[in-house]
GROMACS .gro file of C-alpha atoms in nm:
model
  297
    1MET     CA    1  -2.232   1.036   1.892
    2GLY     CA    2  -2.278   1.218   1.561
    3PHE     CA    3  -2.253   1.543   1.727
    4LEU     CA    4  -1.932   1.452   1.910
    5ILE     CA    5  -1.786   1.329   1.581
    6SER     CA    6  -1.881   1.649   1.404
    7LEU     CA    7  -1.734   1.850   1.681
    8PHE     CA    8  -1.411   1.670   1.657
    9PHE     CA    9  -1.373   1.728   1.290
   10PHE     CA   10  -1.477   2.085   1.337
   11TYR     CA   11  -1.195   2.145   1.583
   12TYR     CA   12  -0.948   1.937   1.391
   13PHE     CA   13  -0.963   2.128   1.078
   14PHE     CA   14  -0.999   2.469   1.213
   15VAL     CA   15  -0.683   2.447   1.425
   16SER     CA   16  -0.470   2.267   1.179
   17SER     CA   17  -0.534   2.402   0.825
   18ASP     CA   18  -0.635   2.693   0.619
   19LEU     CA   19  -0.968   2.843   0.744
   20LEU     CA   20  -1.166   2.861   0.405
   21ALA     CA   21  -1.055   2.519   0.288
   22SER     CA   22  -1.144   2.386   0.627
   23LEU     CA   23  -1.486   2.528   0.614
   24LEU     CA   24  -1.556   2.390   0.268
   25TYR     CA   25  -1.413   2.044   0.346
   26TYR     CA   26  -1.595   2.014   0.681
   27PHE     CA   27  -1.929   2.122   0.580
   28SER     CA   28  -1.921   1.920   0.262
   29PHE     CA   29  -1.867   1.623   0.481
   30ILE     CA   30  -2.158   1.709   0.703
   31LEU     CA   31  -2.377   1.773   0.407
   32TYR     CA   32  -2.284   1.433   0.242
   33ASN     CA   33  -2.351   1.262   0.573
   34GLU     CA   34  -2.690   1.423   0.609
   35LEU     CA   35  -2.809   1.367   0.258
   36ASN     CA   36  -2.720   0.998   0.250
   37ASN     CA   37  -2.851   0.952   0.607
   38TYR     CA   38  -2.527   0.786   0.708
   39SER     CA   39  -2.456   0.762   1.084
   40GLU     CA   40  -2.099   0.688   1.010
   41VAL     CA   41  -1.919   0.801   0.702
   42LEU     CA   42  -1.547   0.745   0.632
   43LEU     CA   43  -1.369   1.088   0.616
   44LEU     CA   44  -1.021   1.055   0.484
   45ILE     CA   45  -0.801   1.319   0.639
   46PRO     CA   46  -0.647   1.526   0.354
   47LEU     CA   47  -0.293   1.454   0.260
   48ASN     CA   48  -0.039   1.697   0.390
   49ALA     CA   49   0.340   1.683   0.320
   50ASP     CA   50   0.423   1.875   0.640
   51SER     CA   51   0.204   1.617   0.845
   52ILE     CA   52   0.388   1.326   0.689
   53SER     CA   53   0.742   1.477   0.739
   54SER     CA   54   0.672   1.564   1.095
   55SER     CA   55   0.564   1.210   1.160
   56LEU     CA   56   0.864   1.037   1.007
   57ASP     CA   57   1.146   0.908   1.225
   58PHE     CA   58   1.403   0.997   0.959
   59PRO     CA   59   1.479   1.294   0.724
   60ALA     CA   60   1.310   1.250   0.371
   61SER     CA   61   1.172   1.475   0.099
   62VAL     CA   62   0.803   1.455   0.076
   63GLU     CA   63   0.579   1.569  -0.221
   64VAL     CA   64   0.200   1.534  -0.225
   65PHE     CA   65  -0.029   1.542  -0.523
   66ASP     CA   66  -0.397   1.566  -0.560
   67GLU     CA   67  -0.353   1.351  -0.890
   68ILE     CA   68  -0.049   1.202  -1.059
   69ASP     CA   69  -0.006   0.972  -1.347
   70SER     CA   70   0.177   0.720  -1.139
   71SER     CA   71   0.383   0.769  -0.819
   72ASN     CA   72   0.644   0.502  -0.926
   73ALA     CA   73   0.666   0.654  -1.277
   74TYR     CA   74   0.722   0.998  -1.143
   75LEU     CA   75   1.018   0.889  -0.918
   76LYS     CA   76   1.169   0.691  -1.197
   77ARG     CA   77   1.155   0.993  -1.427
   78HIS     CA   78   1.305   1.237  -1.170
   79PHE     CA   79   1.535   1.016  -0.966
   80SER     CA   80   1.828   1.229  -1.042
   81GLU     CA   81   1.676   1.526  -0.873
   82PHE     CA   82   1.638   1.346  -0.545
   83SER     CA   83   1.893   1.271  -0.260
   84ALA     CA   84   2.132   0.989  -0.323
   85SER     CA   85   2.155   0.914   0.052
   86GLU     CA   86   1.796   0.960   0.206
   87PRO     CA   87   1.455   0.827   0.107
   88SER     CA   88   1.232   1.042  -0.112
   89LEU     CA   89   0.860   1.009  -0.102
   90VAL     CA   90   0.573   1.088  -0.339
   91VAL     CA   91   0.218   1.064  -0.205
   92ALA     CA   92  -0.123   1.109  -0.419
   93ASP     CA   93  -0.477   1.115  -0.369
   94SER     CA   94  -0.529   0.948  -0.700
   95GLN     CA   95  -0.343   0.815  -1.013
   96SER     CA   96  -0.452   0.857  -1.372
   97GLY     CA   97  -0.212   0.595  -1.485
   98GLY     CA   98  -0.143   0.376  -1.180
   99TYR     CA   99  -0.003   0.029  -1.268
  100GLY     CA  100   0.085  -0.286  -1.088
  101LYS     CA  101   0.263  -0.611  -1.182
  102PHE     CA  102   0.290  -0.698  -1.547
  103GLY     CA  103   0.180  -0.334  -1.623
  104ARG     CA  104  -0.185  -0.403  -1.522
  105VAL     CA  105  -0.400  -0.093  -1.437
  106PHE     CA  106  -0.413  -0.033  -1.056
  107PHE     CA  107  -0.749   0.127  -0.972
  108SER     CA  108  -0.661   0.456  -0.799
  109PRO     CA  109  -0.966   0.678  -0.760
  110SER     CA  110  -0.966   1.004  -0.574
  111ASP     CA  111  -1.092   1.046  -0.208
  112SER     CA  112  -1.087   0.671  -0.148
  113GLY     CA  113  -0.731   0.557  -0.074
  114VAL     CA  114  -0.376   0.656  -0.076
  115TYR     CA  115  -0.110   0.589  -0.340
  116PHE     CA  116   0.257   0.643  -0.258
  117SER     CA  117   0.602   0.553  -0.362
  118VAL     CA  118   0.932   0.581  -0.192
  119LEU     CA  119   1.268   0.615  -0.371
  120LEU     CA  120   1.532   0.425  -0.174
  121PRO     CA  121   1.898   0.445  -0.232
  122VAL     CA  122   2.031   0.083  -0.269
  123GLU     CA  123   2.263   0.136   0.034
  124LEU     CA  124   1.955   0.151   0.247
  125VAL     CA  125   1.831  -0.198   0.140
  126GLU     CA  126   2.021  -0.492   0.265
  127ASP     CA  127   1.859  -0.735   0.033
  128VAL     CA  128   1.659  -0.601  -0.259
  129SER     CA  129   1.496  -0.937  -0.343
  130LEU     CA  130   1.306  -0.915  -0.007
  131LEU     CA  131   1.176  -0.561  -0.058
  132THR     CA  132   0.828  -0.645  -0.158
  133LEU     CA  133   0.781  -0.890   0.131
  134ALA     CA  134   0.910  -0.625   0.376
  135ALA     CA  135   0.672  -0.375   0.242
  136GLY     CA  136   0.379  -0.611   0.275
  137VAL     CA  137   0.470  -0.677   0.641
  138CYS     CA  138   0.484  -0.313   0.727
  139VAL     CA  139   0.157  -0.217   0.553
  140CYS     CA  140  -0.025  -0.499   0.721
  141ARG     CA  141   0.113  -0.396   1.062
  142ALA     CA  142   0.018  -0.029   1.003
  143LEU     CA  143  -0.336  -0.119   0.894
  144SER     CA  144  -0.396  -0.360   1.181
  145GLY     CA  145  -0.268  -0.091   1.430
  146MET     CA  146  -0.515   0.162   1.290
  147ILE     CA  147  -0.818  -0.026   1.199
  148SER     CA  148  -0.980  -0.269   1.435
  149GLY     CA  149  -1.220  -0.554   1.361
  150ARG     CA  150  -1.080  -0.643   1.012
  151ASP     CA  151  -0.849  -0.940   0.922
  152PHE     CA  152  -0.546  -0.813   0.728
  153SER     CA  153  -0.301  -1.070   0.566
  154LEU     CA  154  -0.070  -1.107   0.266
  155LYS     CA  155  -0.101  -1.303  -0.048
  156TRP     CA  156   0.228  -1.391  -0.193
  157VAL     CA  157   0.397  -1.201  -0.334
  158ASN     CA  158   0.245  -0.836  -0.336
  159ASP     CA  159  -0.112  -0.835  -0.249
  160ILE     CA  160  -0.257  -0.689   0.078
  161LEU     CA  161  -0.584  -0.861   0.178
  162VAL     CA  162  -0.865  -0.756   0.398
  163ASP     CA  163  -1.110  -1.044   0.493
  164GLY     CA  164  -0.976  -1.235   0.200
  165LEU     CA  165  -1.023  -0.947  -0.059
  166LYS     CA  166  -0.745  -0.747  -0.215
  167CYS     CA  167  -0.735  -0.385  -0.074
  168GLY     CA  168  -0.388  -0.294  -0.178
  169GLY     CA  169  -0.084  -0.373  -0.377
  170ILE     CA  170   0.293  -0.339  -0.384
  171LEU     CA  171   0.525  -0.285  -0.692
  172ALA     CA  172   0.906  -0.272  -0.652
  173GLU     CA  173   1.116  -0.147  -0.943
  174SER     CA  174   1.482  -0.072  -0.998
  175VAL     CA  175   1.638   0.241  -1.110
  176VAL     CA  176   1.975   0.230  -1.314
  177ASP     CA  177   2.197   0.498  -1.416
  178ASP     CA  178   2.366   0.554  -1.761
  179SER     CA  179   2.625   0.302  -1.672
  180GLY     CA  180   2.377   0.036  -1.600
  181ARG     CA  181   2.439   0.030  -1.215
  182MET     CA  182   2.134   0.015  -0.995
  183ARG     CA  183   2.132   0.316  -0.787
  184PHE     CA  184   1.781   0.312  -0.640
  185VAL     CA  185   1.479   0.101  -0.593
  186VAL     CA  186   1.130   0.250  -0.618
  187LEU     CA  187   0.872   0.103  -0.399
  188GLY     CA  188   0.506   0.168  -0.480
  189ILE     CA  189   0.213   0.100  -0.241
  190GLY     CA  190  -0.152   0.161  -0.299
  191VAL     CA  191  -0.429   0.094  -0.048
  192ASN     CA  192  -0.813   0.139  -0.099
  193PHE     CA  193  -0.993   0.246   0.215
  194SER     CA  194  -1.337   0.335   0.094
  195VAL     CA  195  -1.439   0.254  -0.269
  196ASP     CA  196  -1.795   0.276  -0.364
  197ALA     CA  197  -1.771   0.051  -0.668
  198PHE     CA  198  -1.494  -0.138  -0.838
  199PRO     CA  199  -1.471  -0.197  -1.215
  200ASP     CA  200  -1.636  -0.529  -1.332
  201GLU     CA  201  -1.313  -0.707  -1.366
  202LEU     CA  202  -1.238  -0.662  -0.996
  203ALA     CA  203  -1.572  -0.763  -0.868
  204GLY     CA  204  -1.543  -1.043  -0.608
  205ILE     CA  205  -1.156  -0.993  -0.610
  206ALA     CA  206  -1.101  -0.635  -0.472
  207GLY     CA  207  -1.225  -0.489  -0.146
  208HIS     CA  208  -1.161  -0.185   0.074
  209SER     CA  209  -1.017  -0.176   0.429
  210GLY     CA  210  -1.277   0.051   0.584
  211ALA     CA  211  -1.163   0.266   0.869
  212GLY     CA  212  -1.457   0.375   1.093
  213ALA     CA  213  -1.565   0.739   1.087
  214SER     CA  214  -1.221   0.883   0.983
  215PHE     CA  215  -0.878   0.785   0.885
  216ASP     CA  216  -0.558   0.986   0.884
  217ARG     CA  217  -0.367   0.889   0.571
  218ASN     CA  218  -0.059   1.105   0.674
  219VAL     CA  219  -0.018   0.898   0.999
  220PHE     CA  220  -0.066   0.578   0.796
  221VAL     CA  221   0.197   0.651   0.535
  222ALA     CA  222   0.453   0.757   0.801
  223SER     CA  223   0.370   0.451   1.007
  224VAL     CA  224   0.441   0.220   0.712
  225LEU     CA  225   0.783   0.395   0.637
  226ASN     CA  226   0.890   0.421   1.003
  227SER     CA  227   0.852   0.046   1.015
  228LEU     CA  228   0.991  -0.029   0.669
  229VAL     CA  229   1.319   0.168   0.660
  230PRO     CA  230   1.470  -0.005   0.973
  231LEU     CA  231   1.329  -0.349   0.861
  232LEU     CA  232   1.525  -0.321   0.532
  233GLN     CA  233   1.841  -0.311   0.723
  234LYS     CA  234   1.757  -0.641   0.906
  235ALA     CA  235   1.712  -0.878   0.611
  236ASP     CA  236   1.699  -1.192   0.840
  237SER     CA  237   1.391  -1.061   1.011
  238ILE     CA  238   1.172  -1.013   0.697
  239VAL     CA  239   1.088  -1.367   0.602
  240PRO     CA  240   0.983  -1.479   0.945
  241ALA     CA  241   0.763  -1.171   0.972
  242PHE     CA  242   0.607  -1.237   0.631
  243ARG     CA  243   0.539  -1.608   0.725
  244GLN     CA  244   0.330  -1.493   1.022
  245LEU     CA  245   0.107  -1.278   0.807
  246CYS     CA  246   0.081  -1.478   0.475
  247SER     CA  247  -0.257  -1.642   0.413
  248THR     CA  248  -0.148  -1.825   0.100
  249PHE     CA  249   0.019  -2.105   0.298
  250GLY     CA  250  -0.196  -2.414   0.330
  251GLN     CA  251  -0.403  -2.324   0.022
  252ARG     CA  252  -0.422  -2.531  -0.291
  253VAL     CA  253  -0.315  -2.281  -0.568
  254GLU     CA  254  -0.231  -2.235  -0.927
  255VAL     CA  255   0.110  -2.051  -0.976
  256VAL     CA  256   0.205  -1.910  -1.316
  257ALA     CA  257   0.540  -1.766  -1.398
  258GLY     CA  258   0.588  -1.710  -1.773
  259ASN     CA  259   0.511  -2.042  -1.946
  260ARG     CA  260   0.557  -2.231  -1.632
  261ARG     CA  261   0.234  -2.336  -1.454
  262VAL     CA  262   0.208  -2.546  -1.123
  263VAL     CA  263  -0.093  -2.652  -0.933
  264GLY     CA  264  -0.039  -2.769  -0.567
  265GLN     CA  265  -0.021  -2.669  -0.220
  266ALA     CA  266   0.169  -2.362  -0.109
  267VAL     CA  267   0.353  -2.453   0.198
  268ASP     CA  268   0.600  -2.188   0.270
  269VAL     CA  269   0.860  -1.923   0.144
  270ASP     CA  270   1.236  -2.012   0.162
  271ASP     CA  271   1.491  -1.754   0.297
  272SER     CA  272   1.508  -1.567  -0.038
  273GLY     CA  273   1.116  -1.521  -0.029
  274ALA     CA  274   1.054  -1.779  -0.307
  275LEU     CA  275   0.719  -1.949  -0.281
  276VAL     CA  276   0.732  -2.312  -0.204
  277VAL     CA  277   0.475  -2.532  -0.374
  278ILE     CA  278   0.420  -2.907  -0.345
  279ASP     CA  279   0.236  -3.057  -0.646
  280ASP     CA  280   0.014  -3.365  -0.644
  281LYS     CA  281   0.306  -3.592  -0.718
  282LYS     CA  282   0.488  -3.442  -0.413
  283ASN     CA  283   0.745  -3.269  -0.626
  284ARG     CA  284   0.878  -2.941  -0.467
  285HIS     CA  285   0.859  -2.620  -0.682
  286LEU     CA  286   1.032  -2.284  -0.611
  287PHE     CA  287   0.896  -1.950  -0.748
  288ASN     CA  288   1.110  -1.643  -0.721
  289SER     CA  289   0.860  -1.458  -0.928
  290GLY     CA  290   0.523  -1.521  -1.075
  291GLU     CA  291   0.163  -1.497  -0.966
  292VAL     CA  292  -0.076  -1.702  -0.751
  293SER     CA  293  -0.349  -1.682  -1.023
  294LYS     CA  294  -0.598  -1.900  -0.852
  295ILE     CA  295  -0.674  -2.027  -0.496
  296PHE     CA  296  -0.887  -2.341  -0.488
  297ILE     CA  297  -1.150  -2.347  -0.210
   0.00000   0.00000   0.00000
């Protein structure tokens, strides 16, 4: 089996990319495999703008970086340079300043995941308030379609879970012009596929999806977007799809939004995507934003 896997990668890289770069990448993979005595090592296929573009169902500009400060921040800085009618995509192997909700650091090491953001003209989004939910649905679908044997689900509102641990996150931000009019939304998505060790503060919280012997991140990114762009034009389909994938429902949770704190059972989301929580006195609470800061087992 190891010989067949090696033969596959040898063929793949020689016929699809620069010869010297392919040699170095291929043999470094084999050497790493042998030195660590691994029978199956995750190999992330290198990111390639042409590969992503050719897999998309719609026209879009695609830029790929080995490292970037933040894919969201990059698009927000340069939004005026991109199309006002088509999606624009930035994809990175790592981020030096990746951030998530509330400005928290988003762990984005190299050679272990994919971190990408798409700049969407507001005309392509029927209901901006459902953008995060829609993205979660499409990421989960893409992961489940490409990786078998793992349980992918969503934690309200923006976490991607694998077997109960966070393996990815989503951050939606708006972009306004000088007149204050919202022209674009930026949607950032980060997924960890193979991380050797997380920082101490993420221990027991974060995980990685795993992906067998190899994983084509180009196909994954395209798959997410090919599902997402049409879904954003069908707002009434987003909440039902999210309900099917959300693992927060039925859990006893603590939800924090600013100075507001509620402990109770998460039971649903309403049509706007707001989380519905019933407290111990049977009072019904709606959260349009906030964080499920604790899940009681």
